[in-house]
Coordinates of C-alpha atoms in Angstrom, one line a residue:
X1 CA 13.7 -68.9 35.3
X2 CA 15.6 -65.9 36.3
X3 CA 16.5 -64.6 32.7
X4 CA 12.4 -65.2 32.2
X5 CA 11.8 -63.4 35.0
X6 CA 14.0 -60.6 34.3
X7 CA 12.4 -60.6 30.7
X8 CA 9.0 -59.9 32.2
X9 CA 10.2 -57.5 34.7
X10 CA 11.3 -55.6 31.6
X11 CA 8.3 -56.0 29.7
X12 CA 6.4 -55.0 32.7
X13 CA 8.4 -51.8 32.7
X14 CA 8.0 -51.1 29.3
X15 CA 4.6 -51.4 29.5
X16 CA 4.0 -49.5 32.7
X17 CA 6.1 -46.6 31.3
X18 CA 3.7 -46.1 28.2
X19 CA 0.6 -46.2 30.1
X20 CA 1.7 -43.8 32.2
X21 CA 2.8 -41.9 29.3
X22 CA 0.1 -39.4 28.2
X23 CA 1.0 -39.3 24.6
X24 CA 0.7 -43.1 24.5
X25 CA -2.9 -44.5 22.6
X26 CA -2.8 -46.8 26.2
X27 CA -2.4 -44.3 28.5
X28 CA -4.1 -44.4 31.6
X29 CA -6.2 -41.7 30.6
X30 CA -7.4 -43.7 27.0
X31 CA -7.6 -47.1 29.2
X32 CA -10.1 -45.4 31.1
X33 CA -11.6 -43.5 28.4
X34 CA -12.2 -47.0 26.6
X35 CA -14.1 -48.8 29.5
X36 CA -16.4 -45.5 29.9
X37 CA -16.7 -45.4 26.1
X38 CA -17.8 -49.2 25.8
X39 CA -20.1 -48.7 28.9
X40 CA -21.8 -45.5 27.0
X41 CA -22.1 -47.5 23.4
X42 CA -23.6 -50.7 25.2
X43 CA -27.0 -48.5 26.9
X44 CA -29.2 -49.7 24.0
X45 CA -27.6 -53.8 23.7
X46 CA -28.9 -54.6 27.3
X47 CA -31.0 -57.0 25.7
X48 CA -27.9 -59.1 23.9
X49 CA -26.7 -61.1 26.8
X50 CA -23.0 -60.2 26.6
X51 CA -23.5 -56.7 26.3
X52 CA -26.0 -56.9 29.2
X53 CA -23.0 -59.0 31.4
X54 CA -20.7 -56.6 30.3
X55 CA -22.7 -53.7 31.1
X56 CA -24.0 -54.8 34.4
X57 CA -20.3 -55.4 35.3
X58 CA -18.6 -52.2 34.6
X59 CA -21.5 -49.9 34.9
X60 CA -20.9 -48.7 38.7
X61 CA -17.2 -48.9 38.3
X62 CA -17.3 -46.6 35.5
X63 CA -19.8 -44.3 37.0
X64 CA -17.5 -43.9 39.9
X65 CA -14.6 -43.4 37.6
X66 CA -16.1 -40.6 36.1
X67 CA -16.7 -38.8 39.4
X68 CA -13.4 -39.9 40.9
X69 CA -11.7 -38.1 37.6
X70 CA -11.8 -34.0 37.1
X71 CA -15.4 -33.7 35.4
X72 CA -17.5 -30.5 34.9
X73 CA -18.9 -30.4 38.6
X74 CA -15.4 -29.7 39.3
X75 CA -15.7 -26.2 38.0
X76 CA -18.1 -23.4 38.3
X77 CA -19.4 -21.8 35.2
X78 CA -19.1 -17.5 35.4
X79 CA -19.9 -16.2 32.1
X80 CA -20.4 -16.7 28.5
X81 CA -17.1 -15.5 26.5
X82 CA -17.4 -17.3 23.3
X83 CA -19.5 -19.1 20.4
X84 CA -18.5 -20.6 17.8
X85 CA -19.8 -23.3 14.7
X86 CA -19.2 -26.5 17.2
X87 CA -20.2 -25.1 20.8
X88 CA -19.2 -22.3 23.5
X89 CA -16.3 -21.0 25.6
X90 CA -17.3 -20.2 29.0
X91 CA -15.1 -18.3 31.9
X92 CA -15.3 -21.0 35.0
X93 CA -13.4 -20.9 38.0
X94 CA -12.1 -24.6 40.1
X95 CA -13.9 -24.9 42.9
X96 CA -11.1 -26.6 45.0
X97 CA -8.1 -24.0 43.9
X98 CA -10.0 -21.0 42.9
X99 CA -8.1 -20.8 40.0
X100 CA -10.2 -19.0 37.0
X101 CA -9.7 -20.8 33.3
X102 CA -11.7 -21.1 30.1
X103 CA -13.5 -24.1 28.8
X104 CA -14.3 -24.9 25.2
X105 CA -17.2 -27.2 25.4
X106 CA -17.4 -28.7 21.9
X107 CA -20.3 -31.2 20.9
X108 CA -19.6 -34.9 20.1
X109 CA -22.5 -35.1 17.4
X110 CA -21.3 -32.0 15.5
X111 CA -18.1 -33.1 16.3
X112 CA -18.6 -36.9 14.0
X113 CA -21.5 -34.6 11.9
X114 CA -18.6 -32.6 10.4
X115 CA -15.9 -34.6 10.6
X116 CA -14.3 -33.3 7.7
X117 CA -13.8 -30.0 9.5
X118 CA -13.5 -30.8 13.1
X119 CA -10.1 -31.4 13.9
X120 CA -10.4 -31.4 17.7
X121 CA -7.6 -34.3 18.2
X122 CA -4.9 -31.6 16.6
X123 CA -6.4 -28.7 18.9
X124 CA -6.1 -30.9 22.2
X125 CA -2.8 -32.1 20.9
X126 CA -1.4 -29.0 20.5
X127 CA -2.3 -27.4 23.4
X128 CA -1.6 -29.9 25.5
X129 CA 1.9 -31.1 24.4
X130 CA 3.3 -27.2 23.4
X131 CA 5.9 -26.2 25.7
X132 CA 5.5 -22.7 24.1
X133 CA 5.2 -19.2 25.8
X134 CA 3.0 -18.1 22.4
X135 CA 0.7 -21.0 22.4
X136 CA -2.7 -21.3 24.8
X137 CA -2.0 -24.1 27.2
X138 CA -4.4 -27.3 28.2
X139 CA -5.1 -27.7 31.7
X140 CA -7.4 -30.7 31.6
X141 CA -9.5 -32.6 29.6
X142 CA -12.2 -34.2 30.0
X143 CA -15.7 -35.7 28.2
X144 CA -18.9 -37.2 28.9
X145 CA -21.8 -38.9 26.8
X146 CA -22.7 -35.3 25.1
X147 CA -20.1 -32.9 25.2
X148 CA -15.7 -32.5 25.1
X149 CA -14.5 -29.9 27.7
X150 CA -10.9 -28.3 27.4
X151 CA -9.7 -26.5 30.5
X152 CA -7.3 -23.8 29.3
X153 CA -5.6 -20.6 30.2
X154 CA -8.2 -17.1 30.2
X155 CA -7.0 -14.6 28.4
X156 CA -8.4 -11.8 30.1
X157 CA -7.2 -9.7 27.4
X158 CA -9.4 -10.4 24.8
X159 CA -8.4 -11.0 21.1
X160 CA -7.0 -8.9 18.4
X161 CA -10.0 -8.1 16.6
X162 CA -11.2 -6.2 19.7
X163 CA -8.2 -4.9 20.6
X164 CA -8.0 -3.0 16.7
X165 CA -11.8 -1.8 16.9
X166 CA -11.1 0.3 20.3
X167 CA -7.6 1.2 19.9
X168 CA -5.2 3.2 17.0
X169 CA -2.5 1.0 16.0
X170 CA 0.6 2.5 14.9
X171 CA 3.7 0.9 13.0
X172 CA 5.7 0.5 15.8
X173 CA 2.5 -1.5 17.9
X174 CA 1.6 -3.6 14.7
X175 CA 5.4 -4.9 14.4
X176 CA 5.2 -5.9 18.2
X177 CA 1.8 -8.1 17.7
X178 CA 3.0 -9.3 14.1
X179 CA 6.5 -10.4 15.8
X180 CA 4.6 -12.1 18.4
X181 CA 2.7 -14.0 15.8
X182 CA 5.9 -14.8 13.8
X183 CA 6.7 -16.9 17.0
X184 CA 3.8 -18.5 17.7
X185 CA 3.3 -19.7 14.3
X186 CA 7.0 -21.1 14.4
X187 CA 6.0 -22.9 17.5
X188 CA 2.8 -24.6 15.7
X189 CA 5.2 -24.8 12.9
X190 CA 8.2 -26.7 15.0
X191 CA 5.5 -28.8 15.8
X192 CA 4.6 -29.8 12.4
X193 CA 1.3 -28.6 11.9
X194 CA -0.2 -25.8 9.8
X195 CA -2.7 -23.9 11.3
X196 CA -4.3 -22.4 8.3
X197 CA -6.8 -19.9 10.2
X198 CA -4.6 -17.2 10.8
X199 CA -6.5 -13.8 12.2
X200 CA -7.2 -11.5 14.6
X201 CA -10.2 -13.5 15.9
X202 CA -7.6 -16.2 16.8
X203 CA -4.9 -14.3 18.6
X204 CA -5.4 -13.9 22.5
X205 CA -4.1 -11.6 25.1
X206 CA -3.3 -12.3 28.4
X207 CA -3.3 -10.1 31.9
X208 CA 0.1 -8.3 30.7
X209 CA -1.5 -7.6 26.9
X210 CA 1.2 -10.3 25.6
X211 CA -0.3 -12.2 22.9
X212 CA -0.7 -16.4 22.5
X213 CA -2.2 -18.1 19.5
X214 CA -5.6 -20.2 19.7
X215 CA -8.2 -21.8 18.1
X216 CA -6.5 -24.8 16.6
X217 CA -9.6 -26.6 15.3
X218 CA -8.7 -26.3 11.5
X219 CA -4.9 -27.1 12.3
X220 CA -3.2 -30.2 9.8
X221 CA -0.3 -32.6 10.4
X222 CA 2.5 -32.1 7.5
X223 CA 3.8 -34.9 6.2
X224 CA 7.8 -35.7 6.1
X225 CA 8.4 -33.5 3.3
X226 CA 6.0 -30.5 5.3
X227 CA 2.9 -30.7 2.8
X228 CA -0.4 -31.5 4.0
X229 CA -3.0 -32.9 1.1
X230 CA -6.7 -31.7 1.4
X231 CA -9.8 -31.4 -0.4
X232 CA -11.3 -28.9 2.1
X233 CA -11.0 -25.4 1.8
X234 CA -10.8 -24.0 5.6
X235 CA -10.0 -21.1 7.0
X236 CA -11.6 -17.5 7.0
X237 CA -12.6 -16.0 3.4
X238 CA -10.8 -13.0 3.8
X239 CA -7.4 -14.1 5.3
X240 CA -7.2 -17.6 3.0
X241 CA -4.8 -18.4 0.4
X242 CA -5.0 -18.8 -3.1
X243 CA -3.4 -22.7 -2.4
X244 CA -6.1 -23.2 0.0
X245 CA -9.2 -21.5 -2.0
X246 CA -7.9 -24.1 -4.8
X247 CA -8.6 -26.9 -2.8
X248 CA -12.5 -26.6 -3.0
X249 CA -12.6 -28.5 -6.2
X250 CA -9.1 -30.7 -6.3
X251 CA -7.1 -32.2 -3.7
X252 CA -4.7 -29.1 -2.9
X253 CA -1.2 -30.0 -1.8
X254 CA 0.9 -26.8 0.3
X255 CA 2.7 -26.3 3.0
X256 CA 3.1 -24.0 5.4
X257 CA 3.5 -20.9 3.4
X258 CA -0.5 -20.7 3.3
X259 CA -0.3 -19.5 7.1
X260 CA 2.4 -16.6 6.1
X261 CA 0.0 -15.7 4.0
X262 CA -2.6 -14.8 6.2
X263 CA 0.3 -12.9 8.6
X264 CA 0.3 -10.2 5.9
X265 CA -3.0 -9.8 5.5
X266 CA -3.2 -9.4 9.4
X267 CA -0.2 -7.1 9.1
X268 CA -2.0 -4.9 6.4
X269 CA -5.7 -5.0 8.4
X270 CA -3.6 -3.5 11.3
X271 CA -1.6 -0.9 8.9
X272 CA -4.4 0.3 7.1
X273 CA -7.7 -0.7 9.1
X274 CA -8.9 -3.0 6.4
X275 CA -8.3 -6.4 5.0
X276 CA -6.3 -5.8 1.8
X277 CA -8.9 -8.2 -1.0
X278 CA -12.2 -7.0 0.9
X279 CA -14.8 -7.4 -1.4
X280 CA -19.2 -7.0 -0.8
X281 CA -19.9 -10.8 -1.7
X282 CA -18.0 -13.6 -0.9
X283 CA -17.2 -14.3 -4.8
X284 CA -15.8 -11.0 -4.9
X285 CA -13.3 -11.2 -2.6
X286 CA -12.4 -15.3 -3.4
X287 CA -11.8 -13.4 -7.2
X288 CA -9.5 -10.7 -5.6
X289 CA -7.8 -13.7 -3.7
X290 CA -7.1 -15.5 -6.6
X291 CA -6.0 -12.4 -8.6
X292 CA -4.2 -10.8 -5.9
X293 CA -1.2 -10.0 -8.3
X294 CA -4.0 -7.0 -9.8
X295 CA -5.7 -6.2 -6.9
X296 CA -3.3 -5.6 -3.8
X297 CA -2.8 -2.0 -3.4
X298 CA -2.2 0.6 -0.5
X299 CA -4.1 3.9 -0.3
X300 CA -2.5 6.6 -0.5
X301 CA -3.8 8.8 2.3
X302 CA -2.3 6.5 5.0
X303 CA 1.3 6.8 5.2
X304 CA 3.5 3.6 5.4
X305 CA 6.8 2.9 5.6
X306 CA 8.7 1.1 3.1
X307 CA 9.6 -1.9 5.0
X308 CA 6.1 -2.8 6.0
X309 CA 4.7 -2.1 2.5
X310 CA 7.6 -4.4 1.4
X311 CA 7.1 -7.3 4.4
X312 CA 3.3 -7.2 3.2
X313 CA 4.4 -7.2 -0.5
X314 CA 6.7 -10.9 0.2
X315 CA 4.0 -12.2 2.4
X316 CA 1.1 -11.8 -0.3
X317 CA 3.0 -12.9 -3.3
X318 CA 3.0 -16.4 -5.3
X319 CA 3.6 -19.2 -3.1
X320 CA 6.8 -19.9 -5.1
X321 CA 8.5 -16.8 -3.8
X322 CA 6.2 -15.9 -0.4
X323 CA 8.3 -15.0 2.8
X324 CA 8.7 -17.9 5.2
X325 CA 8.4 -20.8 2.7
X326 CA 12.0 -21.5 3.8
X327 CA 11.7 -21.1 7.2
X328 CA 11.0 -18.6 10.1
X329 CA 14.7 -17.0 9.7
X330 CA 14.0 -15.1 6.7
X331 CA 10.4 -13.6 8.0
X332 CA 13.2 -12.9 11.2
X333 CA 15.7 -11.2 9.3
X334 CA 13.3 -9.0 7.4
X335 CA 14.4 -4.8 7.8
X336 CA 10.4 -4.6 8.9
X337 CA 12.2 -6.5 12.4
X338 CA 15.5 -5.3 12.1
X339 CA 15.5 -1.8 11.8
X340 CA 14.3 -0.4 15.2
X341 CA 16.1 -0.7 18.9
X342 CA 12.6 -1.2 20.9
X343 CA 12.9 -5.4 21.3
X344 CA 14.6 -8.3 20.1
X345 CA 13.9 -11.6 19.1
X346 CA 15.1 -13.0 22.1
X347 CA 13.6 -10.1 24.7
X348 CA 10.4 -9.3 23.2
X349 CA 8.5 -11.7 25.6
X350 CA 9.9 -9.2 28.7
X351 CA 9.1 -6.1 26.3
X352 CA 6.8 -3.2 27.4
X353 CA 3.7 -3.9 25.8
X354 CA 2.1 -1.6 23.3
X355 CA -1.0 -2.1 25.4
X356 CA -2.2 -3.1 28.6
X357 CA -5.2 -4.3 29.4
X358 CA -7.5 -2.8 31.6
X359 CA -8.4 -5.4 34.2
X360 CA -10.4 -5.1 37.8
X361 CA -10.1 -8.6 38.8
X362 CA -9.7 -12.4 37.5
X363 CA -13.2 -12.5 36.1
X364 CA -13.1 -9.3 34.2
X365 CA -14.2 -10.5 30.7
X366 CA -14.9 -6.3 29.2
X367 CA -12.4 -7.4 26.5
X368 CA -15.0 -9.7 25.4
X369 CA -17.9 -8.8 23.7
X370 CA -21.5 -9.6 24.8
X371 CA -23.2 -13.4 24.0
X372 CA -26.8 -13.6 24.0
X373 CA -27.2 -16.7 26.2
X374 CA -30.4 -17.1 24.7
X375 CA -28.8 -17.5 21.1
X376 CA -27.6 -20.9 21.3
X377 CA -28.3 -23.2 18.7
X378 CA -30.6 -26.3 19.3
X379 CA -28.6 -29.2 20.9
X380 CA -28.3 -32.4 19.2
X381 CA -27.4 -35.5 20.8
X382 CA -26.9 -39.6 20.2
X383 CA -30.0 -41.3 19.9
X384 CA -30.0 -44.8 21.9
X385 CA -29.3 -47.2 19.5
X386 CA -30.2 -50.8 19.8
X387 CA -27.3 -52.0 17.2
X388 CA -23.7 -51.2 18.3
X389 CA -22.6 -47.7 16.3
X390 CA -19.5 -47.2 18.5
X391 CA -20.3 -43.2 18.6
X392 CA -18.1 -42.5 21.6
X393 CA -15.4 -44.7 20.7
X394 CA -14.1 -41.9 18.2
X395 CA -13.2 -40.2 21.5
X396 CA -11.4 -42.4 23.3
X397 CA -7.9 -40.8 24.7
X398 CA -9.4 -37.3 24.9
X399 CA -9.2 -37.1 28.8
X400 CA -5.7 -35.4 30.0
X401 CA -4.6 -33.8 33.0
X402 CA -1.2 -31.9 33.2
X403 CA -1.2 -32.9 36.8
X404 CA 1.7 -35.6 37.9
X405 CA -0.3 -38.5 38.7
X406 CA 1.0 -41.9 41.0
X407 CA 0.2 -44.6 39.0
X408 CA 1.8 -48.6 39.3
X409 CA 4.6 -47.7 42.0
X410 CA 7.2 -50.3 41.2
X411 CA 8.7 -52.2 44.1
X412 CA 12.1 -53.8 43.8
X413 CA 12.3 -57.3 45.0
X414 CA 14.0 -58.4 48.7
X415 CA 16.9 -60.2 48.1
X416 CA 17.6 -60.0 52.1
X417 CA 18.0 -64.0 52.1
X418 CA 21.8 -63.6 50.4
X419 CA 22.9 -61.8 53.9
X420 CA 24.2 -63.2 57.1
X421 CA 22.0 -61.7 60.1
X422 CA 25.3 -59.9 61.5
X423 CA 25.8 -57.8 58.0
X424 CA 21.9 -57.4 58.1
X425 CA 22.1 -55.9 61.5
X426 CA 25.3 -53.5 60.5
X427 CA 23.7 -52.5 57.1
X428 CA 20.1 -51.5 59.0
X429 CA 22.5 -49.4 61.9
X430 CA 24.4 -47.5 59.0
X431 CA 21.0 -47.0 56.8
X432 CA 19.6 -46.0 60.0
X433 CA 22.6 -43.7 61.3
X434 CA 22.5 -42.2 57.0
X435 CA 18.7 -41.8 57.5
X436 CA 18.9 -39.7 60.5
X437 CA 21.7 -37.7 58.9
X438 CA 19.9 -37.0 56.1
X439 CA 16.2 -36.1 57.5
X440 CA 18.1 -33.6 59.6
X441 CA 20.1 -32.2 56.5
X442 CA 16.3 -32.4 54.5
X443 CA 14.5 -30.5 57.7
X444 CA 16.9 -27.7 57.2
X445 CA 17.3 -27.5 54.0
X446 CA 13.3 -27.5 53.7
X447 CA 13.3 -24.9 56.8
X448 CA 16.1 -23.0 54.6
X449 CA 14.0 -23.4 51.4
X450 CA 10.4 -22.3 52.7
X451 CA 12.7 -19.3 53.8
X452 CA 13.6 -18.8 50.6
X453 CA 10.6 -19.4 48.7
X454 CA 8.7 -17.0 51.0
X455 CA 11.1 -14.2 50.4
X456 CA 10.8 -15.2 46.8
X457 CA 7.4 -15.2 46.6
X458 CA 7.7 -11.3 48.1
X459 CA 10.0 -10.7 46.2
X460 CA 8.2 -11.8 43.3
X461 CA 5.0 -10.2 44.3
X462 CA 6.9 -6.8 44.8
X463 CA 8.8 -7.7 41.1
X464 CA 5.5 -8.5 39.1
X465 CA 3.6 -5.1 40.6
X466 CA 6.4 -3.0 39.8
X467 CA 6.6 -4.5 36.6
X468 CA 3.1 -3.7 36.3
X469 CA 3.2 -0.4 37.0
X470 CA 5.9 0.1 34.9
X471 CA 4.0 -1.7 32.1
X472 CA 0.9 0.4 33.3
X473 CA 3.3 3.6 33.2
X474 CA 4.6 2.7 29.8
X475 CA 1.6 2.3 28.2
X476 CA 0.2 5.3 29.7
X477 CA 3.6 7.0 28.3
X478 CA 3.1 5.6 25.0
X479 CA -0.2 6.8 25.0
X480 CA 0.5 10.0 26.2
X481 CA 3.3 10.3 23.2
X482 CA 0.7 9.0 21.1
X483 CA -1.6 11.6 21.7
X484 CA 0.9 14.1 21.8
X485 CA 2.1 13.5 18.1
X486 CA -1.6 13.4 17.2
X487 CA -1.9 16.8 18.7
X488 CA 1.3 17.8 16.9
X489 CA 0.0 16.4 13.7
X490 CA -3.1 18.0 14.3
X491 CA -1.5 21.2 14.8
X492 CA 0.6 21.1 11.6
X493 CA -2.4 20.0 9.7
X494 CA -4.4 23.5 11.8
X495 CA -1.2 25.3 10.6
X496 CA -1.2 24.4 7.0
X497 CA -5.3 25.0 6.9
X498 CA -4.4 28.3 8.5
X499 CA -1.8 29.3 5.5
X500 CA -4.2 28.3 3.3
X501 CA -6.7 30.2 5.0
X502 CA -4.4 33.3 4.8
X503 CA -3.4 32.5 0.7
X504 CA -7.2 32.6 0.6
X505 CA -7.7 35.6 2.1
X506 CA -5.5 37.5 -0.3
X507 CA -6.4 35.7 -3.0
X508 CA -10.0 37.1 -1.9
X509 CA -8.9 40.9 -0.8
X510 CA -7.5 40.8 -4.8
X511 CA -10.9 39.8 -5.7
X512 CA -12.5 42.4 -4.3
X513 CA -10.1 45.1 -5.7
X514 CA -10.8 43.5 -8.9
X515 CA -14.4 43.5 -8.3
X516 CA -14.6 47.0 -6.7
X517 CA -13.4 48.5 -10.0
X518 CA -15.5 45.9 -11.9
X519 CA -18.0 47.8 -9.6
X520 CA -17.5 51.6 -10.2
X521 CA -17.6 50.5 -14.3
X522 CA -20.9 49.2 -13.9
X523 CA -22.4 52.2 -11.5
X524 CA -21.0 53.9 -14.4
X525 CA -22.9 51.8 -16.9
X526 CA -25.9 51.6 -14.7
X527 CA -26.0 55.9 -14.4
X528 CA -26.1 55.9 -18.4
X529 CA -28.6 53.2 -18.4
X530 CA -30.9 55.2 -15.8
X531 CA -30.7 58.5 -17.6
X532 CA -31.3 56.7 -20.9
X533 CA -34.6 54.9 -19.0
X534 CA -35.4 58.5 -18.0
X535 CA -35.2 59.3 -21.6
X536 CA -37.3 56.7 -22.7
X537 CA -39.5 57.0 -20.0
X538 CA -40.4 60.5 -21.3
X539 CA -40.9 59.2 -24.7
X540 CA -42.9 56.5 -23.4
X541 CA -45.2 59.4 -21.4
X542 CA -46.0 61.2 -24.8
X543 CA -46.2 58.0 -26.5
X544 CA -48.9 56.8 -24.0
X545 CA -50.8 60.5 -24.0
X546 CA -50.8 59.7 -28.0
X547 CA -51.8 56.5 -27.0
X548 CA -55.0 58.1 -24.9
X549 CA -55.7 60.0 -27.9
X550 CA -55.4 57.3 -30.2
X551 CA -57.8 55.1 -27.6
X552 CA -60.6 57.8 -27.4
X553 CA -60.5 58.2 -31.2
X554 CA -60.8 54.4 -31.7
X555 CA -63.6 54.5 -29.3
X556 CA -65.6 57.1 -30.9
X557 CA -64.8 55.3 -34.3
X558 CA -65.9 52.0 -32.9
X559 CA -69.3 53.9 -31.7
X560 CA -69.2 54.9 -35.3
X561 CA -68.7 51.3 -36.6
X562 CA -71.2 50.0 -34.0
X563 CA -74.3 52.2 -35.8
X564 CA -72.9 51.6 -39.0
X565 CA -72.9 47.9 -37.7
X566 CA -76.4 48.2 -36.6
X567 CA -77.9 50.5 -39.7
X568 CA -76.1 47.9 -42.0
X569 CA -78.1 45.3 -40.1
X570 CA -81.7 46.8 -40.4
X571 CA -80.2 47.4 -44.2
X572 CA -80.0 43.7 -44.6
X573 CA -82.9 42.3 -42.6
X574 CA -85.0 44.8 -45.0
X575 CA -83.1 43.2 -47.9
X576 CA -84.1 39.8 -46.5
X577 CA -87.4 41.0 -46.7
X578 CA -87.5 42.4 -50.1
X579 CA -85.8 39.1 -51.2
X580 CA -88.6 37.3 -49.2
X581 CA -91.2 39.2 -51.1
X582 CA -89.5 39.0 -54.4
X583 CA -89.9 34.9 -54.0
X584 CA -93.2 35.0 -53.0
X585 CA -94.3 37.4 -55.9
X586 CA -92.0 35.3 -58.3
X587 CA -94.0 31.8 -56.8
X588 CA -97.3 33.8 -57.3
X589 CA -95.7 34.4 -61.1
X590 CA -94.8 30.5 -61.5
X591 CA -98.2 29.4 -59.9
X592 CA -100.5 32.6 -62.2
X593 CA -98.2 31.4 -65.4
X594 CA -98.7 27.4 -64.9
X595 CA -102.7 28.1 -64.5
X596 CA -102.4 30.3 -67.5
X597 CA -101.0 27.5 -69.6
X598 CA -103.1 25.0 -68.0
X599 CA -106.1 27.0 -69.1
X600 CA -104.5 27.6 -72.9
X601 CA -104.0 24.1 -73.0
X602 CA -108.0 23.3 -71.9
X603 CA -108.8 26.2 -74.5
X604 CA -106.5 24.4 -77.4
X605 CA -108.2 21.0 -76.7
X606 CA -111.5 22.9 -76.4
X607 CA -111.1 24.4 -79.8
X608 CA -109.3 21.0 -81.3
X609 CA -112.9 19.2 -80.0
X610 CA -115.0 22.3 -81.6
X611 CA -112.9 21.5 -85.0
X612 CA -113.7 18.0 -84.7
X613 CA -117.4 18.4 -83.9
X614 CA -117.7 21.1 -86.9
X615 CA -115.9 18.4 -89.0
X616 CA -118.1 15.7 -87.9
X617 CA -121.3 17.8 -88.6

């Protein structure tokens, strides 16, 4: 029986350890989520006796659980600072502590609707269980019937894309931010994940200006060979790698090298102002990425060190030889990161940042773009089903808290029956003495600790203020140095322009001298031409006088001609009259001749008749 009892205690202790472990699928949060999810999903099944009994038994308890666990009402919304495909990100303040956080809200309906591209479990697990300073930390995760909520670090410095829009980034600053991205990406890969959407939008800055990686909704777990198999092309077009693009039509197999491609695009964008494969259309961008060896180009007008150029080319190349394929050490060893004395990989977290975000208070959102509240998409939610749909089961175990919770305190069984009263009394007195001594020592240590803590807090506050001022002064110094270098470059440009103007002026003077000589020649030619013109004018005057005389003669001739024409007209008219008279005479003649002929004929006939009559007689 003792052995059986010991086995039971051991099994119970193992079970309790699994329940207390936040990573366990049967953790206390998972068990509480389970009962709440079953009650949610049973709401429309109350006509079935078994479901009705279950619902009636646990409804009040689950409501009490929801109210006692951390929930939406524990936070006061301040402002929307982001909106994505699956939900929003709000700046919130916890009512009990006054601490500000970023709260990401995800629609459960959208999560199930787009389950092929919504990797909310990966995002939750990475932020909850990562111990890296380069990854945004998850403090709480909870849910209700419609949404998932993640309470994360608030990064008041905004994202890198906003920084690139507001400031000019030189190569030194680009090296700093790229190095912090390398460390953040190494932390993700060390946890066994591939990010697949590395871009400036997912790189956030804390209050000191250091970078942390965020938005792990596209992450996917690698297998034991460091590979993933996916038939879905996820990521952002300008930053997506050729390997992920190929998985649109078939199952793609790739590794962590796809993230290093995106780092190369990011570095190119920081140094040259735009992504390397940008095109007017999405198809054009994808075509350039798939044929990157023919489309990767560097503008000649923008200066770029050979180290930066070779690093970008090492990232934006075929996956078989891509830098980072064999691990982060080969990336860290590249000359772009080693040929400088500004920081080391071990000290970069304490190094002076290129740009310190200008902040006024813990609610400052000036580094985020304004989000229109009225631009929110319409919300969809699960309808109450009369059959068991199990919509809430997919979210069991999502809830999380990083605060230590007391649960199932174990008590050792008393074995006092094995001792006599005298031994027990002696043990009791000895324990009392030890307890009193320990209490005195603990009180002294506690007092000393409080003093030390107060001193440490004071020193930390002073140190933080000094560091903050130092960072600000360093940033201002760098900004002043950058402006000085810019002014110096402008001055050199002006001097070059001035020299060019002087050369142009000398050339203009020579041209003017030549032009003056040419002008003199032209003046002489013009004088000769004027003389010739005067002579021609004199001849023209003589010709004009002659022309005037000829005109007068011409007018007289024209008058004579006019008289001749009138006389000719009159003669013509008389001639016409004569012709008409002639015609009339001829007509009369013909008429007379015709009459004469008729008379002749009549006379001949008469003679013939007379002769005929005479013959008869």
